mmCIF file of N, CA and C in Angstrom:
data_model
loop_
_atom_site.group_PDB
_atom_site.id
_atom_site.type_symbol
_atom_site.label_atom_id
_atom_site.label_comp_id
_atom_site.label_asym_id
_atom_site.label_seq_id
_atom_site.Cartn_x
_atom_site.Cartn_y
_atom_site.Cartn_z
ATOM 1 N N MET A 1 32.372 -27.033 2.705
ATOM 2 C CA MET A 1 32.034 -25.589 2.305
ATOM 3 C C MET A 1 30.961 -25.942 2.924
ATOM 4 N N THR A 2 30.879 -24.691 4.233
ATOM 5 C CA THR A 2 29.401 -24.505 4.575
ATOM 6 C C THR A 2 28.610 -23.707 4.225
ATOM 7 N N SER A 3 27.418 -23.320 4.194
ATOM 8 C CA SER A 3 26.484 -22.344 3.576
ATOM 9 C C SER A 3 25.253 -21.856 4.498
ATOM 10 N N SER A 4 25.647 -20.872 4.497
ATOM 11 C CA SER A 4 25.264 -19.682 5.204
ATOM 12 C C SER A 4 23.865 -18.424 4.986
ATOM 13 N N THR A 5 22.450 -18.350 5.240
ATOM 14 C CA THR A 5 21.950 -17.117 5.168
ATOM 15 C C THR A 5 22.251 -16.223 6.280
ATOM 16 N N TYR A 6 22.340 -14.887 5.373
ATOM 17 C CA TYR A 6 22.442 -13.640 6.169
ATOM 18 C C TYR A 6 21.233 -12.698 6.281
ATOM 19 N N GLN A 7 20.531 -12.882 7.784
ATOM 20 C CA GLN A 7 19.640 -12.090 7.998
ATOM 21 C C GLN A 7 19.808 -10.780 8.255
ATOM 22 N N THR A 8 19.368 -9.799 7.579
ATOM 23 C CA THR A 8 20.123 -8.328 8.125
ATOM 24 C C THR A 8 19.016 -8.008 9.732
ATOM 25 N N GLN A 9 18.322 -8.247 9.817
ATOM 26 C CA GLN A 9 17.668 -8.349 11.479
ATOM 27 C C GLN A 9 16.683 -9.313 11.198
ATOM 28 N N LEU A 10 16.767 -9.903 12.779
ATOM 29 C CA LEU A 10 16.116 -10.836 13.439
ATOM 30 C C LEU A 10 14.501 -10.701 13.038
ATOM 31 N N THR A 11 14.137 -9.462 13.033
ATOM 32 C CA THR A 11 13.124 -9.087 13.634
ATOM 33 C C THR A 11 11.814 -8.787 11.833
ATOM 34 N N ASP A 12 12.988 -8.788 11.171
ATOM 35 C CA ASP A 12 12.248 -8.533 9.528
ATOM 36 C C ASP A 12 10.942 -9.734 9.327
ATOM 37 N N GLN A 13 9.611 -9.106 9.082
ATOM 38 C CA GLN A 13 9.014 -10.084 8.683
ATOM 39 C C GLN A 13 7.861 -9.043 7.374
ATOM 40 N N THR A 14 7.260 -9.873 6.566
ATOM 41 C CA THR A 14 6.508 -9.596 5.901
ATOM 42 C C THR A 14 4.807 -9.746 5.780
ATOM 43 N N TYR A 15 4.542 -9.381 4.940
ATOM 44 C CA TYR A 15 2.987 -9.276 4.993
ATOM 45 C C TYR A 15 2.370 -10.008 3.362
ATOM 46 N N ASN A 16 2.735 -10.731 3.060
ATOM 47 C CA ASN A 16 2.138 -11.639 1.771
ATOM 48 C C ASN A 16 3.015 -10.607 0.594
ATOM 49 N N GLY A 17 4.286 -10.942 1.192
ATOM 50 C CA GLY A 17 5.599 -9.254 -0.427
ATOM 51 C C GLY A 17 5.442 -8.689 0.341
ATOM 52 N N TRP A 18 4.601 -7.956 1.009
ATOM 53 C CA TRP A 18 4.607 -6.414 1.593
ATOM 54 C C TRP A 18 4.964 -5.781 2.988
ATOM 55 N N THR A 19 5.514 -5.184 3.305
ATOM 56 C CA THR A 19 6.098 -4.344 4.292
ATOM 57 C C THR A 19 5.312 -4.936 5.282
ATOM 58 N N ASN A 20 4.376 -5.163 5.333
ATOM 59 C CA ASN A 20 3.213 -5.306 6.415
ATOM 60 C C ASN A 20 1.599 -5.000 6.665
ATOM 61 N N TYR A 21 1.358 -5.565 7.100
ATOM 62 C CA TYR A 21 -0.186 -6.377 7.298
ATOM 63 C C TYR A 21 -0.563 -4.451 6.212
ATOM 64 N N GLU A 22 -0.556 -3.560 7.248
ATOM 65 C CA GLU A 22 -1.460 -2.610 6.238
ATOM 66 C C GLU A 22 -0.936 -1.865 5.006
ATOM 67 N N THR A 23 0.578 -1.999 4.700
ATOM 68 C CA THR A 23 0.577 -1.359 3.224
ATOM 69 C C THR A 23 -0.350 -3.001 2.444
ATOM 70 N N TRP A 24 -0.522 -4.087 2.728
ATOM 71 C CA TRP A 24 -0.646 -4.717 2.142
ATOM 72 C C TRP A 24 -2.046 -4.717 1.089
ATOM 73 N N ASN A 25 -2.957 -4.909 2.902
ATOM 74 C CA ASN A 25 -4.453 -4.524 2.945
ATOM 75 C C ASN A 25 -4.727 -3.041 1.944
ATOM 76 N N VAL A 26 -3.803 -2.092 1.984
ATOM 77 C CA VAL A 26 -4.366 -0.665 1.064
ATOM 78 C C VAL A 26 -4.282 -1.028 0.026
ATOM 79 N N ALA A 27 -2.750 -1.941 -0.440
ATOM 80 C CA ALA A 27 -2.159 -1.865 -1.790
ATOM 81 C C ALA A 27 -2.745 -3.012 -2.674
ATOM 82 N N LEU A 28 -4.190 -4.482 -2.107
ATOM 83 C CA LEU A 28 -4.831 -4.896 -2.556
ATOM 84 C C LEU A 28 -6.431 -4.223 -2.337
ATOM 85 N N TRP A 29 -7.155 -3.376 -1.908
ATOM 86 C CA TRP A 29 -8.176 -3.056 -2.566
ATOM 87 C C TRP A 29 -7.916 -1.682 -3.329
ATOM 88 N N LEU A 30 -6.801 -1.281 -4.135
ATOM 89 C CA LEU A 30 -6.260 -0.411 -5.207
ATOM 90 C C LEU A 30 -6.288 -1.508 -6.075
ATOM 91 N N GLN A 31 -5.397 -2.402 -5.828
ATOM 92 C CA GLN A 31 -4.975 -3.548 -7.174
ATOM 93 C C GLN A 31 -6.829 -3.948 -7.628
ATOM 94 N N ASN A 32 -7.545 -4.280 -6.925
ATOM 95 C CA ASN A 32 -8.990 -4.899 -6.557
ATOM 96 C C ASN A 32 -10.184 -4.716 -7.066
ATOM 97 N N ASP A 33 -10.272 -3.575 -6.477
ATOM 98 C CA ASP A 33 -11.713 -2.474 -6.784
ATOM 99 C C ASP A 33 -11.770 -1.690 -7.701
ATOM 100 N N GLU A 34 -12.624 -2.297 -8.628
ATOM 101 C CA GLU A 34 -12.431 -1.432 -9.612
ATOM 102 C C GLU A 34 -12.428 0.111 -9.626
ATOM 103 N N GLY A 35 -13.096 0.783 -8.595
ATOM 104 C CA GLY A 35 -13.339 2.350 -8.929
ATOM 105 C C GLY A 35 -11.856 2.832 -8.449
ATOM 106 N N LEU A 36 -11.525 2.086 -7.733
ATOM 107 C CA LEU A 36 -10.294 2.658 -6.523
ATOM 108 C C LEU A 36 -8.959 2.175 -7.478
ATOM 109 N N TYR A 37 -8.838 1.375 -8.499
ATOM 110 C CA TYR A 37 -7.730 1.320 -9.438
ATOM 111 C C TYR A 37 -8.201 2.094 -10.048
ATOM 112 N N ASP A 38 -8.910 2.960 -10.798
ATOM 113 C CA ASP A 38 -9.376 3.628 -11.603
ATOM 114 C C ASP A 38 -9.036 4.979 -11.269
ATOM 115 N N MET A 39 -8.894 5.288 -10.116
ATOM 116 C CA MET A 39 -8.531 6.477 -8.982
ATOM 117 C C MET A 39 -7.270 6.389 -9.289
ATOM 118 N N ALA A 40 -6.545 5.321 -8.998
ATOM 119 C CA ALA A 40 -5.222 5.101 -8.420
ATOM 120 C C ALA A 40 -4.230 5.248 -9.720
ATOM 121 N N ARG A 41 -5.019 4.816 -10.704
ATOM 122 C CA ARG A 41 -4.309 5.473 -12.129
ATOM 123 C C ARG A 41 -4.131 6.150 -12.770
ATOM 124 N N GLN A 42 -5.705 7.024 -12.227
ATOM 125 C CA GLN A 42 -5.199 8.665 -12.638
ATOM 126 C C GLN A 42 -3.579 9.514 -11.495
ATOM 127 N N TRP A 43 -4.299 9.100 -10.398
ATOM 128 C CA TRP A 43 -3.252 9.676 -9.417
ATOM 129 C C TRP A 43 -2.074 8.981 -9.461
ATOM 130 N N ARG A 44 -1.698 8.549 -10.307
ATOM 131 C CA ARG A 44 -0.377 7.313 -9.717
ATOM 132 C C ARG A 44 1.069 8.208 -10.355
ATOM 133 N N HIS A 45 0.553 9.372 -11.028
ATOM 134 C CA HIS A 45 2.017 10.375 -11.296
ATOM 135 C C HIS A 45 2.026 11.827 -9.873
ATOM 136 N N HIS A 46 1.125 11.446 -9.170
ATOM 137 C CA HIS A 46 1.463 12.053 -7.707
ATOM 138 C C HIS A 46 1.714 11.714 -6.546
ATOM 139 N N GLY A 47 1.961 10.322 -7.308
ATOM 140 C CA GLY A 47 2.110 9.482 -5.549
ATOM 141 C C GLY A 47 0.668 8.973 -5.006
ATOM 142 N N TYR A 48 1.196 8.215 -3.669
ATOM 143 C CA TYR A 48 -0.042 7.675 -2.970
ATOM 144 C C TYR A 48 -0.010 8.629 -1.983
ATOM 145 N N LYS A 49 0.561 9.507 -1.519
ATOM 146 C CA LYS A 49 0.009 10.663 -0.785
ATOM 147 C C LYS A 49 -1.260 11.571 -1.040
ATOM 148 N N SER A 50 -0.660 12.116 -2.292
ATOM 149 C CA SER A 50 -1.930 12.316 -2.631
ATOM 150 C C SER A 50 -3.280 12.039 -3.056
ATOM 151 N N LEU A 51 -2.765 10.776 -3.311
ATOM 152 C CA LEU A 51 -3.664 9.982 -3.518
ATOM 153 C C LEU A 51 -4.828 9.400 -1.997
ATOM 154 N N SER A 52 -4.022 9.573 -0.748
ATOM 155 C CA SER A 52 -4.688 9.314 0.111
ATOM 156 C C SER A 52 -5.307 10.421 0.716
ATOM 157 N N HIS A 53 -5.181 11.674 0.050
ATOM 158 C CA HIS A 53 -5.763 13.111 1.027
ATOM 159 C C HIS A 53 -7.287 12.420 -0.085
ATOM 160 N N MET A 54 -7.145 12.012 -1.023
ATOM 161 C CA MET A 54 -8.106 11.906 -2.175
ATOM 162 C C MET A 54 -9.896 10.636 -1.650
ATOM 163 N N LEU A 55 -8.925 9.984 -1.261
ATOM 164 C CA LEU A 55 -9.726 8.682 -0.310
ATOM 165 C C LEU A 55 -10.221 8.810 0.905
ATOM 166 N N MET A 56 -9.614 10.186 1.575
ATOM 167 C CA MET A 56 -9.935 10.297 3.082
ATOM 168 C C MET A 56 -11.563 11.110 3.008
ATOM 169 N N GLU A 57 -11.736 12.050 1.839
ATOM 170 C CA GLU A 57 -12.246 12.912 1.467
ATOM 171 C C GLU A 57 -13.655 11.698 1.303
ATOM 172 N N PHE A 58 -13.521 10.799 0.840
ATOM 173 C CA PHE A 58 -14.768 9.485 0.876
ATOM 174 C C PHE A 58 -14.842 8.655 1.785
ATOM 175 N N SER A 59 -13.637 8.397 2.407
ATOM 176 C CA SER A 59 -14.039 7.398 3.591
ATOM 177 C C SER A 59 -12.496 7.274 4.059
ATOM 178 N N PRO A 60 -12.659 7.531 5.534
ATOM 179 C CA PRO A 60 -11.259 7.126 6.359
ATOM 180 C C PRO A 60 -10.226 5.579 6.540
ATOM 181 N N ALA A 61 -11.270 4.703 6.028
ATOM 182 C CA ALA A 61 -10.060 3.499 5.822
ATOM 183 C C ALA A 61 -10.558 2.357 4.944
ATOM 184 N N THR A 62 -9.681 1.503 4.429
ATOM 185 C CA THR A 62 -9.998 0.656 3.283
ATOM 186 C C THR A 62 -11.355 0.069 4.614
ATOM 187 N N PRO A 63 -12.241 -1.189 3.555
ATOM 188 C CA PRO A 63 -13.640 -2.384 3.961
ATOM 189 C C PRO A 63 -13.164 -2.712 5.527
ATOM 190 N N ASP A 64 -11.690 -3.002 4.962
ATOM 191 C CA ASP A 64 -11.133 -3.585 6.619
ATOM 192 C C ASP A 64 -10.431 -2.858 7.557
ATOM 193 N N ASP A 65 -10.558 -2.080 7.323
ATOM 194 C CA ASP A 65 -10.423 -0.599 8.267
ATOM 195 C C ASP A 65 -9.146 -0.051 8.891
ATOM 196 N N VAL A 66 -8.685 -0.301 7.395
ATOM 197 C CA VAL A 66 -7.612 0.692 8.145
ATOM 198 C C VAL A 66 -7.114 1.811 7.296
ATOM 199 N N ARG A 67 -6.366 2.632 7.944
ATOM 200 C CA ARG A 67 -6.978 3.869 7.888
ATOM 201 C C ARG A 67 -6.029 4.085 6.339
ATOM 202 N N TRP A 68 -6.288 4.588 5.039
ATOM 203 C CA TRP A 68 -6.168 5.813 3.529
ATOM 204 C C TRP A 68 -4.150 5.982 4.750
ATOM 205 N N ASP A 69 -4.321 6.554 5.585
ATOM 206 C CA ASP A 69 -3.169 7.055 6.159
ATOM 207 C C ASP A 69 -2.413 7.084 7.591
ATOM 208 N N ASP A 70 -2.727 5.721 7.325
ATOM 209 C CA ASP A 70 -2.287 4.866 8.269
ATOM 210 C C ASP A 70 -0.400 5.296 8.621
ATOM 211 N N GLU A 71 0.126 5.048 9.849
ATOM 212 C CA GLU A 71 1.076 5.882 9.578
ATOM 213 C C GLU A 71 2.397 4.483 10.076
ATOM 214 N N ASN A 72 1.462 3.393 9.738
ATOM 215 C CA ASN A 72 2.221 2.145 9.353
ATOM 216 C C ASN A 72 2.711 1.920 7.841
ATOM 217 N N LEU A 73 1.485 2.712 6.562
ATOM 218 C CA LEU A 73 2.385 2.676 5.155
ATOM 219 C C LEU A 73 3.979 2.591 4.976
ATOM 220 N N ASN A 74 3.984 1.770 4.465
ATOM 221 C CA ASN A 74 5.161 1.953 3.346
ATOM 222 C C ASN A 74 4.732 2.650 1.969
ATOM 223 N N ILE A 75 4.830 3.949 1.879
ATOM 224 C CA ILE A 75 4.476 4.991 0.612
ATOM 225 C C ILE A 75 5.468 4.642 0.119
ATOM 226 N N CYS A 76 6.560 4.178 0.023
ATOM 227 C CA CYS A 76 7.485 4.220 -1.179
ATOM 228 C C CYS A 76 7.398 2.615 -1.894
ATOM 229 N N GLU A 77 6.876 1.699 -1.150
ATOM 230 C CA GLU A 77 6.474 0.895 -1.340
ATOM 231 C C GLU A 77 5.166 1.032 -2.517
ATOM 232 N N LEU A 78 4.128 1.627 -2.072
ATOM 233 C CA LEU A 78 2.550 1.358 -2.248
ATOM 234 C C LEU A 78 2.927 3.078 -3.914
ATOM 235 N N ASN A 79 3.985 3.544 -3.437
ATOM 236 C CA ASN A 79 4.245 4.813 -5.016
ATOM 237 C C ASN A 79 5.137 3.599 -6.348
ATOM 238 N N GLU A 80 5.767 2.776 -6.046
ATOM 239 C CA GLU A 80 6.415 2.182 -6.586
ATOM 240 C C GLU A 80 4.855 0.876 -7.375
ATOM 241 N N MET A 81 4.078 0.637 -6.364
ATOM 242 C CA MET A 81 3.284 -0.222 -7.143
ATOM 243 C C MET A 81 2.287 0.567 -7.992
ATOM 244 N N MET A 82 2.068 1.930 -7.425
ATOM 245 C CA MET A 82 1.252 2.902 -8.359
ATOM 246 C C MET A 82 1.486 2.796 -9.810
ATOM 247 N N GLU A 83 2.894 3.178 -10.154
ATOM 248 C CA GLU A 83 3.566 3.219 -10.933
ATOM 249 C C GLU A 83 4.009 2.268 -12.428
ATOM 250 N N ASP A 84 3.145 1.193 -11.232
ATOM 251 C CA ASP A 84 2.889 -0.102 -12.826
ATOM 252 C C ASP A 84 1.859 -0.395 -12.891
ATOM 253 N N LEU A 85 0.572 0.285 -12.151
ATOM 254 C CA LEU A 85 -0.750 0.191 -12.644
ATOM 255 C C LEU A 85 -1.284 0.557 -14.231
#
C-alpha cells in the first residue's frame, strides 16, 4: 500500500502559519505591542476592518512598513485572531 499526500495547489505557501507575510506581520504587531494589543481587544467585536481604519489614523503602516489596510491581508484570519484576544 502506498501513501501519498494531496496538495490543493502547488503554489500554496504560508508564512509562519499565516496566509502571507503581510497577515503575519500585522498579527505579530497586534499581539505583541501592548498598546496595539489593548486597542485590538477593544475593537475585537467590530472586526479587523474597523480596527484598521482606526490604526490608519495613527500611522499608515506597521513599524515594518506593512500597511494596516494592505490588499494582501487575510481579513478572515485576522478576525479569528482578534476573537481569541
